[in-house]
Structures are given as structure tokens and as C-alpha cells.
PDB file of C-alpha atoms in Angstrom:
ATOM      1  CA  MET A   1      78.406 110.388  85.694  1.00  0.00           C
ATOM      2  CA  PRO A   2      77.001 108.169  88.425  1.00  0.00           C
ATOM      3  CA  THR A   3      73.534 109.415  89.195  1.00  0.00           C
ATOM      4  CA  PRO A   4      71.380 108.572  92.321  1.00  0.00           C
ATOM      5  CA  TYR A   5      69.303 105.591  91.655  1.00  0.00           C
ATOM      6  CA  GLY A   6      67.524 103.944  94.644  1.00  0.00           C
ATOM      7  CA  SER A   7      69.762 102.908  97.403  1.00  0.00           C
ATOM      8  CA  ARG A   8      72.487 101.429  95.140  1.00  0.00           C
ATOM      9  CA  GLY A   9      73.313 104.266  92.709  1.00  0.00           C
ATOM     10  CA  GLY A  10      73.476 103.923  88.965  1.00  0.00           C
ATOM     11  CA  MET A  11      74.744 105.328  85.770  1.00  0.00           C
ATOM     12  CA  ALA A  12      73.166 107.601  83.238  1.00  0.00           C
ATOM     13  CA  PHE A  13      74.556 105.568  80.209  1.00  0.00           C
ATOM     14  CA  SER A  14      74.601 101.949  79.290  1.00  0.00           C
ATOM     15  CA  ALA A  15      77.955 100.254  78.693  1.00  0.00           C
ATOM     16  CA  ALA A  16      77.260 100.345  74.962  1.00  0.00           C
ATOM     17  CA  GLU A  17      76.403 104.130  75.083  1.00  0.00           C
ATOM     18  CA  LEU A  18      79.714 104.774  76.994  1.00  0.00           C
ATOM     19  CA  HIS A  19      81.603 102.989  74.339  1.00  0.00           C
ATOM     20  CA  VAL A  20      80.079 105.071  71.550  1.00  0.00           C
ATOM     21  CA  LEU A  21      80.633 108.261  73.594  1.00  0.00           C
ATOM     22  CA  ARG A  22      84.117 107.394  74.251  1.00  0.00           C
ATOM     23  CA  ARG A  23      84.789 106.662  70.555  1.00  0.00           C
ATOM     24  CA  SER A  24      83.090 109.802  69.594  1.00  0.00           C
ATOM     25  CA  LEU A  25      85.244 111.915  71.868  1.00  0.00           C
ATOM     26  CA  ALA A  26      88.445 110.243  70.644  1.00  0.00           C
ATOM     27  CA  ARG A  27      87.366 110.927  66.949  1.00  0.00           C
ATOM     28  CA  ALA A  28      86.506 114.570  67.701  1.00  0.00           C
ATOM     29  CA  LEU A  29      89.850 115.047  69.303  1.00  0.00           C
ATOM     30  CA  GLN A  30      91.777 113.399  66.633  1.00  0.00           C
ATOM     31  CA  SER A  31      90.119 114.259  63.286  1.00  0.00           C
ATOM     32  CA  SER A  32      88.575 117.680  63.317  1.00  0.00           C
ATOM     33  CA  SER A  33      88.436 119.634  60.116  1.00  0.00           C
ATOM     34  CA  ALA A  34      88.704 122.896  62.055  1.00  0.00           C
ATOM     35  CA  PRO A  35      91.086 123.026  64.960  1.00  0.00           C
ATOM     36  CA  LEU A  36      89.371 122.911  68.329  1.00  0.00           C
ATOM     37  CA  ALA A  37      89.966 125.699  70.769  1.00  0.00           C
ATOM     38  CA  ALA A  38      92.091 124.741  73.749  1.00  0.00           C
ATOM     39  CA  GLU A  39      89.120 125.024  76.050  1.00  0.00           C
ATOM     40  CA  GLU A  40      86.955 122.664  73.965  1.00  0.00           C
ATOM     41  CA  VAL A  41      89.835 120.102  74.009  1.00  0.00           C
ATOM     42  CA  GLN A  42      90.010 120.385  77.635  1.00  0.00           C
ATOM     43  CA  ASP A  43      86.233 120.002  77.993  1.00  0.00           C
ATOM     44  CA  CYS A  44      86.409 116.788  75.674  1.00  0.00           C
ATOM     45  CA  LEU A  45      89.407 115.436  77.947  1.00  0.00           C
ATOM     46  CA  ARG A  46      87.411 116.110  81.148  1.00  0.00           C
ATOM     47  CA  LEU A  47      84.383 114.388  79.685  1.00  0.00           C
ATOM     48  CA  ALA A  48      86.338 111.476  78.619  1.00  0.00           C
ATOM     49  CA  GLN A  49      88.036 111.279  81.981  1.00  0.00           C
ATOM     50  CA  SER A  50      84.620 111.362  83.626  1.00  0.00           C
ATOM     51  CA  VAL A  51      83.400 108.598  81.396  1.00  0.00           C
ATOM     52  CA  ASP A  52      86.291 106.296  82.281  1.00  0.00           C
ATOM     53  CA  ASP A  53      85.896 107.167  85.979  1.00  0.00           C
ATOM     54  CA  ALA A  54      82.153 106.186  85.835  1.00  0.00           C
ATOM     55  CA  VAL A  55      82.984 102.830  84.007  1.00  0.00           C
ATOM     56  CA  ARG A  56      85.649 102.018  86.618  1.00  0.00           C
ATOM     57  CA  GLU A  57      83.235 103.019  89.415  1.00  0.00           C
ATOM     58  CA  ALA A  58      80.528 100.730  87.807  1.00  0.00           C
ATOM     59  CA  GLY A  59      82.828  97.971  87.673  1.00  0.00           C
ATOM     60  CA  ARG A  60      83.852  98.438  91.402  1.00  0.00           C
ATOM     61  CA  LEU A  61      80.331  98.702  92.393  1.00  0.00           C
ATOM     62  CA  ARG A  62      79.266  95.464  90.422  1.00  0.00           C
ATOM     63  CA  ALA A  63      82.219  93.608  92.000  1.00  0.00           C
ATOM     64  CA  PHE A  64      81.162  94.657  95.726  1.00  0.00           C
ATOM     65  CA  LEU A  65      77.538  93.605  94.920  1.00  0.00           C
ATOM     66  CA  LEU A  66      78.554  90.184  93.603  1.00  0.00           C
ATOM     67  CA  ASP A  67      80.827  89.715  96.859  1.00  0.00           C
ATOM     68  CA  ASP A  68      78.015  90.819  99.018  1.00  0.00           C
ATOM     69  CA  LEU A  69      75.513  88.440  97.263  1.00  0.00           C
ATOM     70  CA  ALA A  70      78.190  85.561  97.807  1.00  0.00           C
ATOM     71  CA  ARG A  71      78.505  86.482 101.543  1.00  0.00           C
ATOM     72  CA  TYR A  72      74.703  86.443 101.832  1.00  0.00           C
ATOM     73  CA  ARG A  73      74.557  83.069 100.122  1.00  0.00           C
ATOM     74  CA  ALA A  74      77.123  81.636 102.398  1.00  0.00           C
ATOM     75  CA  ALA A  75      75.167  82.696 105.369  1.00  0.00           C
ATOM     76  CA  LEU A  76      71.957  80.979 104.204  1.00  0.00           C
ATOM     77  CA  PRO A  77      69.376  80.232 105.600  1.00  0.00           C
ATOM     78  CA  GLY A  78      69.983  82.883 108.261  1.00  0.00           C
ATOM     79  CA  SER A  79      70.125  85.628 105.589  1.00  0.00           C
ATOM     80  CA  LEU A  80      67.246  84.514 103.573  1.00  0.00           C
ATOM     81  CA  THR A  81      65.443  87.898 103.055  1.00  0.00           C
ATOM     82  CA  GLY A  82      68.842  89.836 102.500  1.00  0.00           C
ATOM     83  CA  TYR A  83      69.929  87.249  99.944  1.00  0.00           C
ATOM     84  CA  LEU A  84      66.583  87.234  98.044  1.00  0.00           C
ATOM     85  CA  GLU A  85      66.527  90.931  97.897  1.00  0.00           C
ATOM     86  CA  LEU A  86      70.122  91.167  96.662  1.00  0.00           C
ATOM     87  CA  LEU A  87      69.657  88.382  94.073  1.00  0.00           C
ATOM     88  CA  ARG A  88      66.289  89.882  92.851  1.00  0.00           C
ATOM     89  CA  ASP A  89      68.133  93.276  92.420  1.00  0.00           C
ATOM     90  CA  ALA A  90      71.110  91.545  90.613  1.00  0.00           C
ATOM     91  CA  LEU A  91      68.820  89.729  88.256  1.00  0.00           C
ATOM     92  CA  ALA A  92      67.062  92.941  87.437  1.00  0.00           C
ATOM     93  CA  ALA A  93      70.539  94.536  86.503  1.00  0.00           C
ATOM     94  CA  GLY A  94      71.338  91.697  84.098  1.00  0.00           C
ATOM     95  CA  TYR A  95      73.123  89.279  86.476  1.00  0.00           C
ATOM     96  CA  GLU A  96      73.358  85.750  85.274  1.00  0.00           C
ATOM     97  CA  PRO A  97      72.804  83.323  88.168  1.00  0.00           C
ATOM     98  CA  THR A  98      75.590  80.807  88.916  1.00  0.00           C
ATOM     99  CA  PRO A  99      75.131  77.266  89.777  1.00  0.00           C
ATOM    100  CA  ASP A 100      75.500  78.042  93.548  1.00  0.00           C
ATOM    101  CA  ASP A 101      72.524  80.586  93.314  1.00  0.00           C
ATOM    102  CA  LEU A 102      70.453  77.933  91.540  1.00  0.00           C
ATOM    103  CA  ALA A 103      71.304  75.307  94.305  1.00  0.00           C
ATOM    104  CA  ALA A 104      70.756  77.731  97.013  1.00  0.00           C
ATOM    105  CA  LEU A 105      67.219  78.723  95.725  1.00  0.00           C
ATOM    106  CA  ARG A 106      66.478  74.915  95.307  1.00  0.00           C
ATOM    107  CA  ALA A 107      67.374  74.247  98.880  1.00  0.00           C
ATOM    108  CA  LEU A 108      65.103  77.277  99.893  1.00  0.00           C
ATOM    109  CA  ARG A 109      62.197  76.681  97.587  1.00  0.00           C
ATOM    110  CA  ALA A 110      59.888  75.915 100.584  1.00  0.00           C
ATOM    111  CA  ASN A 111      59.821  79.714 100.910  1.00  0.00           C
ATOM    112  CA  ARG A 112      57.361  81.074  98.361  1.00  0.00           C
ATOM    113  CA  ALA A 113      59.516  84.055  97.377  1.00  0.00           C
ATOM    114  CA  ALA A 114      62.521  81.757  96.900  1.00  0.00           C
ATOM    115  CA  ALA A 115      60.394  79.597  94.832  1.00  0.00           C
ATOM    116  CA  ALA A 116      59.236  82.412  92.529  1.00  0.00           C
ATOM    117  CA  LEU A 117      62.833  83.629  92.274  1.00  0.00           C
ATOM    118  CA  LEU A 118      64.115  80.163  91.526  1.00  0.00           C
ATOM    119  CA  GLU A 119      61.768  80.129  88.462  1.00  0.00           C
ATOM    120  CA  ARG A 120      62.951  83.503  87.329  1.00  0.00           C
ATOM    121  CA  ALA A 121      66.634  82.479  87.782  1.00  0.00           C
ATOM    122  CA  ARG A 122      66.156  79.344  85.780  1.00  0.00           C
ATOM    123  CA  GLU A 123      64.686  81.323  82.986  1.00  0.00           C
ATOM    124  CA  VAL A 124      67.590  83.777  83.038  1.00  0.00           C
ATOM    125  CA  ALA A 125      70.090  81.110  83.198  1.00  0.00           C
ATOM    126  CA  GLY A 126      68.351  79.165  80.371  1.00  0.00           C
ATOM    127  CA  ARG A 127      68.395  82.301  78.173  1.00  0.00           C
ATOM    128  CA  SER A 128      72.137  82.723  78.958  1.00  0.00           C
ATOM    129  CA  VAL A 129      73.033  79.354  77.909  1.00  0.00           C
ATOM    130  CA  ARG A 130      71.005  79.458  74.789  1.00  0.00           C
ATOM    131  CA  ARG A 131      72.674  82.676  73.711  1.00  0.00           C
ATOM    132  CA  ARG A 132      76.101  81.435  74.469  1.00  0.00           C
ATOM    133  CA  LEU A 133      75.418  78.443  72.296  1.00  0.00           C
ATOM    134  CA  THR A 134      73.940  80.353  69.352  1.00  0.00           C
ATOM    135  CA  THR A 135      76.769  82.981  69.420  1.00  0.00           C
ATOM    136  CA  THR A 136      79.611  80.628  69.287  1.00  0.00           C
ATOM    137  CA  PRO A 137      81.996  82.014  66.727  1.00  0.00           C
ATOM    138  CA  ALA A 138      81.889  80.308  63.258  1.00  0.00           C
ATOM    139  CA  PRO A 139      85.244  79.219  61.773  1.00  0.00           C
ATOM    140  CA  ARG A 140      86.890  82.006  60.164  1.00  0.00           C
ATOM    141  CA  THR A 141      87.138  81.810  56.275  1.00  0.00           C
ATOM    142  CA  ARG A 142      89.577  83.620  54.015  1.00  0.00           C
ATOM    143  CA  LEU A 143      88.516  86.836  52.575  1.00  0.00           C
ATOM    144  CA  MET A 144      87.945  86.598  48.847  1.00  0.00           C
ATOM    145  CA  ALA A 145      88.779  90.313  47.947  1.00  0.00           C
ATOM    146  CA  LEU A 146      91.535  89.408  45.498  1.00  0.00           C
ATOM    147  CA  ALA A 147      91.859  90.848  41.984  1.00  0.00           C
ATOM    148  CA  GLY A 148      89.366  88.986  39.689  1.00  0.00           C
ATOM    149  CA  GLY A 149      87.416  87.650  42.610  1.00  0.00           C
ATOM    150  CA  ARG A 150      89.317  84.385  42.652  1.00  0.00           C
ATOM    151  CA  GLU A 151      91.380  82.994  45.319  1.00  0.00           C
ATOM    152  CA  GLU A 152      94.977  82.752  44.496  1.00  0.00           C
ATOM    153  CA  PRO A 153      96.742  79.367  44.715  1.00  0.00           C
ATOM    154  CA  ARG A 154      98.391  78.838  47.994  1.00  0.00           C
ATOM    155  CA  LYS A 155     102.215  78.870  47.752  1.00  0.00           C
ATOM    156  CA  PRO A 156     103.922  76.135  49.672  1.00  0.00           C
ATOM    157  CA  ALA A 157     105.632  77.289  52.777  1.00  0.00           C
ATOM    158  CA  PRO A 158     109.190  78.095  52.317  1.00  0.00           C
ATOM    159  CA  ALA A 159     111.594  75.446  53.874  1.00  0.00           C
ATOM    160  CA  PRO A 160     113.257  76.771  56.964  1.00  0.00           C
ATOM    161  CA  GLU A 161     116.788  77.986  56.393  1.00  0.00           C
ATOM    162  CA  GLN A 162     119.549  75.715  57.429  1.00  0.00           C
ATOM    163  CA  PRO A 163     122.529  77.305  59.017  1.00  0.00           C
ATOM    164  CA  PRO A 164     125.404  77.803  56.585  1.00  0.00           C
ATOM    165  CA  ARG A 165     128.021  74.762  56.929  1.00  0.00           C
ATOM    166  CA  PRO A 166     131.388  75.915  58.031  1.00  0.00           C
ATOM    167  CA  GLU A 167     134.123  75.500  55.431  1.00  0.00           C
ATOM    168  CA  ARG A 168     136.202  73.454  57.973  1.00  0.00           C
ATOM    169  CA  PRO A 169     134.535  70.728  59.883  1.00  0.00           C
ATOM    170  CA  VAL A 170     134.087  71.249  63.572  1.00  0.00           C
ATOM    171  CA  PRO A 171     136.953  69.354  65.353  1.00  0.00           C
ATOM    172  CA  THR A 172     136.320  66.295  67.367  1.00  0.00           C
ATOM    173  CA  PRO A 173     137.120  66.165  71.072  1.00  0.00           C
ATOM    174  CA  GLY A 174     140.123  63.782  70.115  1.00  0.00           C
ATOM    175  CA  GLU A 175     141.588  66.580  67.901  1.00  0.00           C
ATOM    176  CA  VAL A 176     141.174  69.291  70.488  1.00  0.00           C
ATOM    177  CA  PHE A 177     142.441  67.333  73.380  1.00  0.00           C
ATOM    178  CA  PRO A 178     144.911  64.697  72.023  1.00  0.00           C
ATOM    179  CA  PRO A 179     145.188  61.547  74.113  1.00  0.00           C
ATOM    180  CA  ARG A 180     147.757  61.544  76.796  1.00  0.00           C
ATOM    181  CA  ARG A 181     150.770  59.530  76.364  1.00  0.00           C
ATOM    182  CA  LYS A 182     152.076  57.330  79.028  1.00  0.00           C
ATOM    183  CA  PRO A 183     155.192  58.646  80.674  1.00  0.00           C
ATOM    184  CA  THR A 184     158.299  56.732  79.799  1.00  0.00           C
ATOM    185  CA  PRO A 185     160.562  55.708  82.622  1.00  0.00           C
ATOM    186  CA  PRO A 186     163.783  57.715  82.883  1.00  0.00           C
ATOM    187  CA  PRO A 187     166.804  55.932  81.461  1.00  0.00           C
ATOM    188  CA  ALA A 188     168.772  54.223  84.310  1.00  0.00           C
ATOM    189  CA  ALA A 189     172.347  55.359  84.256  1.00  0.00           C
ATOM    190  CA  GLY A 190     174.499  52.595  85.274  1.00  0.00           C
ATOM    191  CA  ARG A 191     172.244  49.985  86.681  1.00  0.00           C
ATOM    192  CA  ALA A 192     173.478  47.870  89.248  1.00  0.00           C
ATOM    193  CA  ALA A 193     172.986  44.193  88.605  1.00  0.00           C
ATOM    194  CA  GLY A 194     171.914  42.399  91.357  1.00  0.00           C
TER     195      GLY A 194
END
């Protein structure tokens, strides 16, 4: 699936399209009104494997590029041109800049290209924060799909079951291990008086 795209490589489908394609392949294999020929099934399985390989490869490529960006950022200011190029490409691919990226660009804002990239990175980071704040999940409510359209009253939770009591009480340690009696001295046979 990966197709040549510039010097970095790319994919023919977006992540959402790959998800739809994978789901369609699974549905075609599972619920077909007419049985598929063995060759068609094999084609679908090969295509699904290719899609999975492309997704894995895209993830590996993304991880490599992010590591590369971090290495260039750590080597600043000596790697200024390479860092700016990598960050520009990453932003174009949907990367959300980290606080480290923004701090590095602030330190380099004397450079005209870095200053322009800082403004762009701030915009992307701001949109990302706003999107995360607006898409926080709302508290889940109960579904009202009950007979009559009314919610049934909640039943109290059952009390936890207590273990059954034994018929005979548990013996105490004194009953299991009776106290020791002091030994009695042996009877003296014919004591000598002294």
C-alpha cells in the first residue's frame, strides 16, 4: 500500500479510509449471501493483510520521524535548518507540536523562518487544545429505551451474602490445646527423716 511520495514515502489511504476498508473486507468475508469462491476469499485476505502491513509501516515511519525530530531538537542550534524542515513537514502531516517544540522555536525566533514556524506551531497547538476541550466526553446517561418510555424504578442493591454459620461454633484455642498441668512430684517411698 505505501506509495512513493516525496523523499519520505506515504500512503494511498487515510487512517479513516483504512478503517472503513478493513471493516468492509471483514463484512464481505463473514456475511455474504452467496458463498465466495476460494480465490476471492484469498484475495480479500491478502488485501486485508496488505492494509494491516501498511498501517503498521505508517506507524513505524511516524515513530521514526518523531524520534528524528527529537534528535534534531536536542542538537539545536547547530541543526537549525534540518529541525525547521522536519518540523514543517511534521506539521503538514498533522503533527501537534509539543511544549519542547514551542520552547525551541521561541529560543530561535531571531531566525525569520523559525519565527514564522513558531506562529504556525502556536496556531496548531491552540486548535489542538480547543478541540480537546470541546470534545471532552459528556457524562453518560441511562438509555430510556424501556417499555412505555419510562424509566423503571431502581431496585436496591442486594445485601451481600454472608457465609453460612456453622452448626457447631468454632473451637477456641483453649479447647483445641488444653492447658498444661504442672507435673506432680513422684511419691516418695520411705522418706528418710533427717
